[in-house]
mmCIF file of C-alpha atoms and ligand atoms in Angstrom:
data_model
loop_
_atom_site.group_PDB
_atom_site.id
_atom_site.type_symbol
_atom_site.label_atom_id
_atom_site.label_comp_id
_atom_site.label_asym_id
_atom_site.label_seq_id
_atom_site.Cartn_x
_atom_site.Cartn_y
_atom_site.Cartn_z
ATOM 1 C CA UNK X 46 5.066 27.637 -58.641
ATOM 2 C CA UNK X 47 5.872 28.990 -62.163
ATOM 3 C CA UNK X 48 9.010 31.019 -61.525
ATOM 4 C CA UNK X 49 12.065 30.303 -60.010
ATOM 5 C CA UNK X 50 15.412 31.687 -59.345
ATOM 6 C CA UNK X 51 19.058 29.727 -59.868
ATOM 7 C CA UNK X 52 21.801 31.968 -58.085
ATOM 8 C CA UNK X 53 25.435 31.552 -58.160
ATOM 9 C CA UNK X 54 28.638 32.920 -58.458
ATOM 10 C CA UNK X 55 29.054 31.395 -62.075
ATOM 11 C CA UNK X 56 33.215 32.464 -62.093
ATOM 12 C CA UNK X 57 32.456 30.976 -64.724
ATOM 13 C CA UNK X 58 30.091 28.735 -65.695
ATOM 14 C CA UNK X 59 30.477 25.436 -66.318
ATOM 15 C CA UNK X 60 28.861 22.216 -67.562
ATOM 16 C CA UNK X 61 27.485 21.248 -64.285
ATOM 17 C CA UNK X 62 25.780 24.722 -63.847
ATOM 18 C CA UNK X 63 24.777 24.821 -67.572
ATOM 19 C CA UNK X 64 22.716 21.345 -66.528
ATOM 20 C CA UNK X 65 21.021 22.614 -63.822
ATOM 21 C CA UNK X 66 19.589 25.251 -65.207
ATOM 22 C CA UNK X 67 18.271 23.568 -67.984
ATOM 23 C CA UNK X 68 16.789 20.980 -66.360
ATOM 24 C CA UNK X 69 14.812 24.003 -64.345
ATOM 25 C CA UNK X 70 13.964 25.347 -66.923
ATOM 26 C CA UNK X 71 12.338 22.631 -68.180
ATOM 27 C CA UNK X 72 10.478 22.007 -65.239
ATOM 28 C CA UNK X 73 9.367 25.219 -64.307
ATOM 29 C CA UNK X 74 7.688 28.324 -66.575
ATOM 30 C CA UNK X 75 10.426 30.809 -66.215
ATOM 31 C CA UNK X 76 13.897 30.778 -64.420
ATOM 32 C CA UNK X 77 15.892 33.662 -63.399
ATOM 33 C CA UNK X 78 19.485 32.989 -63.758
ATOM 34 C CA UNK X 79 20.787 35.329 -61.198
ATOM 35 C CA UNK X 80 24.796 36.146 -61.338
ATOM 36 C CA UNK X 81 25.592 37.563 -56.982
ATOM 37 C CA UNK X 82 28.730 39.463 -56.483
ATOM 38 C CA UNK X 83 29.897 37.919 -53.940
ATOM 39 C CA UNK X 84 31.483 39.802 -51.168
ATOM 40 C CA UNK X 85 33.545 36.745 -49.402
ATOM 41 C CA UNK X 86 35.201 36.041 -52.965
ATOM 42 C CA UNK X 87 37.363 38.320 -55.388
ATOM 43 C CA UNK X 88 36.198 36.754 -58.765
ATOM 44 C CA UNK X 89 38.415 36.091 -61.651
ATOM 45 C CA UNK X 90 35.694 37.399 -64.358
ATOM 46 C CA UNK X 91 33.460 40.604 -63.755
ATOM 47 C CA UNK X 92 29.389 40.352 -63.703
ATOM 48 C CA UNK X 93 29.483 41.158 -67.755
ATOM 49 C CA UNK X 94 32.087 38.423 -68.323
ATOM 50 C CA UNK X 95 29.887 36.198 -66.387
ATOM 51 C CA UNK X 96 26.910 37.458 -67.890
ATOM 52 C CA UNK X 97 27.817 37.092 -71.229
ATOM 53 C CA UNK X 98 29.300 33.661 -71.211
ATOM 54 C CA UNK X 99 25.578 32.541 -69.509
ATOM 55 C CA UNK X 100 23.855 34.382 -72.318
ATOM 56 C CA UNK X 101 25.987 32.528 -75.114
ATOM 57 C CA UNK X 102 25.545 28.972 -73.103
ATOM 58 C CA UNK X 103 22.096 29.528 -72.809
ATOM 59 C CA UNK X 104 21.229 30.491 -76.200
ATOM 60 C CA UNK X 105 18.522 29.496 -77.606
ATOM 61 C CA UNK X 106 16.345 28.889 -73.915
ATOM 62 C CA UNK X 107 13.665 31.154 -74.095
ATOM 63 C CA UNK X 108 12.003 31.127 -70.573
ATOM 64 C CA UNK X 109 15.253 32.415 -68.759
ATOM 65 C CA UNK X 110 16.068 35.738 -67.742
ATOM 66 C CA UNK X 111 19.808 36.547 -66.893
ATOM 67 C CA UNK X 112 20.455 39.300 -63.929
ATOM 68 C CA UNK X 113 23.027 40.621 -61.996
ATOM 69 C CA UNK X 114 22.427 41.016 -58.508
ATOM 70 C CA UNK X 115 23.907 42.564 -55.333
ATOM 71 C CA UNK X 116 22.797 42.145 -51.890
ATOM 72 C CA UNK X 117 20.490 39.112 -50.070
ATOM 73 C CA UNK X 118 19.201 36.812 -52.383
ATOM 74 C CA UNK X 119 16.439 36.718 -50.818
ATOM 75 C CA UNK X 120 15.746 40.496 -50.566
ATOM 76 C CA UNK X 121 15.982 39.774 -54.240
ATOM 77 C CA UNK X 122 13.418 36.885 -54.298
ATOM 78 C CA UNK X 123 11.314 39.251 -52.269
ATOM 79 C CA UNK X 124 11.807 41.955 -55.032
ATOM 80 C CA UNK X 125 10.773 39.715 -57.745
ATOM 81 C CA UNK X 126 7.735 37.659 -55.868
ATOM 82 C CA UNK X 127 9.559 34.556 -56.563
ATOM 83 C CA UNK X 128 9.088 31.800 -53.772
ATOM 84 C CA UNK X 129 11.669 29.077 -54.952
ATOM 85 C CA UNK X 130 15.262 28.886 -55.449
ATOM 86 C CA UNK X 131 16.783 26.134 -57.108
ATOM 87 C CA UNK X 132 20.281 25.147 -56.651
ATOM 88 C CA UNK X 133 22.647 21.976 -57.613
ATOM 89 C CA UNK X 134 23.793 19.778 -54.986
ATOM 90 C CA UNK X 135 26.791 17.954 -56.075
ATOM 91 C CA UNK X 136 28.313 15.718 -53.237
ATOM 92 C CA UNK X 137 27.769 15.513 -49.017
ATOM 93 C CA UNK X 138 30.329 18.218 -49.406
ATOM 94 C CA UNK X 139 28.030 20.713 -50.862
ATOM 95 C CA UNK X 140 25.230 19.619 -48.557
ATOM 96 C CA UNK X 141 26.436 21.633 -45.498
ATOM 97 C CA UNK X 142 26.721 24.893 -46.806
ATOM 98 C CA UNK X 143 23.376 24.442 -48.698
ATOM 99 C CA UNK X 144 21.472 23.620 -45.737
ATOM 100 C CA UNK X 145 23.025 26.806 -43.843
ATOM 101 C CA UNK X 146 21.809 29.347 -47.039
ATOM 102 C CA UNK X 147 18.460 27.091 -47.004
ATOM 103 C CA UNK X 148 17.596 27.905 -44.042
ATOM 104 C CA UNK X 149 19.122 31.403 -43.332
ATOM 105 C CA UNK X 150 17.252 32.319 -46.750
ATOM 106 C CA UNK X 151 13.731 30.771 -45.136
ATOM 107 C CA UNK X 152 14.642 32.733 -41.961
ATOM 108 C CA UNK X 153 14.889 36.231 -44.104
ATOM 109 C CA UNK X 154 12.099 35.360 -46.247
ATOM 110 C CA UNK X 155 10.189 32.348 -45.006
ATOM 111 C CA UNK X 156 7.892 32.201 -47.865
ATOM 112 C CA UNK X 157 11.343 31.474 -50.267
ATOM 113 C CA UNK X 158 11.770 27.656 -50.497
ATOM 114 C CA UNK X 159 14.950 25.875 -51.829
ATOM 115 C CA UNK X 160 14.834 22.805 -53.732
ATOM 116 C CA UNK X 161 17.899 20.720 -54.488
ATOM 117 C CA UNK X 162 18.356 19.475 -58.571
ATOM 118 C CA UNK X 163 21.109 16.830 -57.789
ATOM 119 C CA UNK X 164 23.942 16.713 -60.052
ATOM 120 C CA UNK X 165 24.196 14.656 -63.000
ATOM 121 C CA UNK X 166 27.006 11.903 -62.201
ATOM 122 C CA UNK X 167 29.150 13.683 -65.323
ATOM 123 C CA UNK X 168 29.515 16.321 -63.305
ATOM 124 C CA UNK X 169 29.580 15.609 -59.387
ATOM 125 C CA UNK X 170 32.805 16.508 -59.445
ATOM 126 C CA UNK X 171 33.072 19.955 -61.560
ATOM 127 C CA UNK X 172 33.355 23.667 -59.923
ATOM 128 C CA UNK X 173 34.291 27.132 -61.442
ATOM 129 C CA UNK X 174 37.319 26.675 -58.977
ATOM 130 C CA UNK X 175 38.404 23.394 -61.264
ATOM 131 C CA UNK X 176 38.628 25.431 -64.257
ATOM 132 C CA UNK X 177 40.427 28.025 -62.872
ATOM 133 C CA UNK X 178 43.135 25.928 -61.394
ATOM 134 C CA UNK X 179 43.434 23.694 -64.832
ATOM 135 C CA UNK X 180 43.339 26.502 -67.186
ATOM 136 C CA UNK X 181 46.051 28.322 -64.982
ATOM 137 C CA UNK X 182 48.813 25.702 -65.446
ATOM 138 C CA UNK X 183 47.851 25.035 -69.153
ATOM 139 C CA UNK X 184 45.396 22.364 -68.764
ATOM 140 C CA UNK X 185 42.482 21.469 -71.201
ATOM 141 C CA UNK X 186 39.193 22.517 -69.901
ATOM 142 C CA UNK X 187 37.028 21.633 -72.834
ATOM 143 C CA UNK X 188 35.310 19.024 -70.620
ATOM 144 C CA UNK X 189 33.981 21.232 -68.203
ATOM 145 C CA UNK X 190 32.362 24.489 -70.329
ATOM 146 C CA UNK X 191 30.602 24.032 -72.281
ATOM 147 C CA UNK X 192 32.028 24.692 -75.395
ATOM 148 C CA UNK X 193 30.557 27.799 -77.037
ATOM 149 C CA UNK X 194 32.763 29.790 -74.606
ATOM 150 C CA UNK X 195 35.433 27.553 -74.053
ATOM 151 C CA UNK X 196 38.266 29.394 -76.114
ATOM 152 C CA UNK X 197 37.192 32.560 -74.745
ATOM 153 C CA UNK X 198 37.386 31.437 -70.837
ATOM 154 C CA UNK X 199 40.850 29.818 -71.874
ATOM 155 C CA UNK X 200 42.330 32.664 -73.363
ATOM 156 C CA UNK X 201 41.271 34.596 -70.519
ATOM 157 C CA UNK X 202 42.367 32.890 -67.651
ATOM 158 C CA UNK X 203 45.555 30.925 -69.294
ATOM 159 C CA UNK X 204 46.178 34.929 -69.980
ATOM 160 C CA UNK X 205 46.418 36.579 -66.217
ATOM 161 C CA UNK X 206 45.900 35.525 -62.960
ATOM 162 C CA UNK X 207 43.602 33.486 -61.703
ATOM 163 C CA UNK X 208 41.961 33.491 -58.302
ATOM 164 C CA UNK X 209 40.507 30.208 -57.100
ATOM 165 C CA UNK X 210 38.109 31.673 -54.636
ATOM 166 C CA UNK X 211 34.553 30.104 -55.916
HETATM 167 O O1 PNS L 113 28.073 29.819 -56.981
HETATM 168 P P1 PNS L 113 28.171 30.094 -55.500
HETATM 169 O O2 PNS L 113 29.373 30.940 -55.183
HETATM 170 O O3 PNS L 113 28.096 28.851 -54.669
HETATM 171 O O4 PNS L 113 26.869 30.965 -55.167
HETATM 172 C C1 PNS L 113 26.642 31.414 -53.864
HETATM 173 C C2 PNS L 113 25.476 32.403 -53.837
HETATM 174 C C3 PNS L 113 25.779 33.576 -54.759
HETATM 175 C C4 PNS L 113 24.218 31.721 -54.310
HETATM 176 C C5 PNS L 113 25.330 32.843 -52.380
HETATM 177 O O5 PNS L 113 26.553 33.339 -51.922
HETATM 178 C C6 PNS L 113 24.266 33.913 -52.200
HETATM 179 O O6 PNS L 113 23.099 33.603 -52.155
HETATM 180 N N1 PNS L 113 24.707 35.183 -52.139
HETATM 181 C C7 PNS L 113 23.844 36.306 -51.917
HETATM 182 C C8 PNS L 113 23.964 36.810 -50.460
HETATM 183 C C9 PNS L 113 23.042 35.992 -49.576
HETATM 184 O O7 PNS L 113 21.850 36.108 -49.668
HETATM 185 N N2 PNS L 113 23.631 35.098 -48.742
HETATM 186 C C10 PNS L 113 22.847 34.193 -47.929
HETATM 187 C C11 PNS L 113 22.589 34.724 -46.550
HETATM 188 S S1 PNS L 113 24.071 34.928 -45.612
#
């Protein structure tokens, strides 16, 4: 299994995502970093936002490829030929939902496999809906981007209004 894909919202990135992806990259040849618009949330940065604040996080890894992507992810998977999907699994909380895209994902495509990178324990408890809702009253978020893009997701969500969707 050489490449894999690591889809998310990313609205935006943070630490904990930043991790996981690095840690697949180093354990597989290539990863797709693969940024869904997703139709259940109204996110607080567009696809190039998100895009570029990956691309500036990730700097520097050269076996990852950064798309946007609309639609099934794994109509996408199907697209590409890719037969893995890694994802994060923070808590019990996350595990629920994860199971349900698992296996709806195997059930569209059931050559696509998901495996699980758990979370490191710095970040078990971080989301992109955290730094929403501390950079919207004024908070410091430096511990949860990374910080290449940090003043540049502060300024733009201590600017306008933040939804706290994802
Ligand atoms: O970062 P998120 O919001 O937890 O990422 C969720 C994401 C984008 C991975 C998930 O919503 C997804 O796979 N979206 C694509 C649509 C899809 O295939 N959904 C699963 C079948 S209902």
């Amino acid at each position: 299994m050489q490449t894999v894909i690591c889809p998310g919202s990313f609205d935006p990135v943070t630490k904990g995502h930043i991790d996981i992806i690095k840690r697949a990259a180093k354990t597989f040849e290539k990863v797709i970093v693969a940024v869904f618009v997703n139709k259940a949330k109204v996110p607080c940065f567009t696809i190039e936002e998100r895009i570029h604040f990956l691309e500036k996080a990730l700097e520097g890894v050269e076996n990852i490829e950064i798309v946007s992507c609309e639609g099934l992810l794994a109509d996408y998977a199907r697209e590409r030929r890719v037969t893995a999907v890694v994802k994060g699994l923070r808590a019990m909380s996350d595990f629920e939902y994860e199971f349900q895209m698992a296996l709806t994902n195997k059930i569209l495509y059931p050559e696509l496999e998901t495996l699980f990178l758990s979370s490191s324990a710095e970040n078990m408890y971080l989301s992109s809906s955290i730094v929403k809702t501390v950079a919207s009253f004024g908070g410091d978020i430096r511990d949860f981007v990374p910080e290449c893009i940090h003043d540049e997701i502060r300024d733009r969500l201590c600017g306008g209004g933040v939804n706290n969707e994802s």
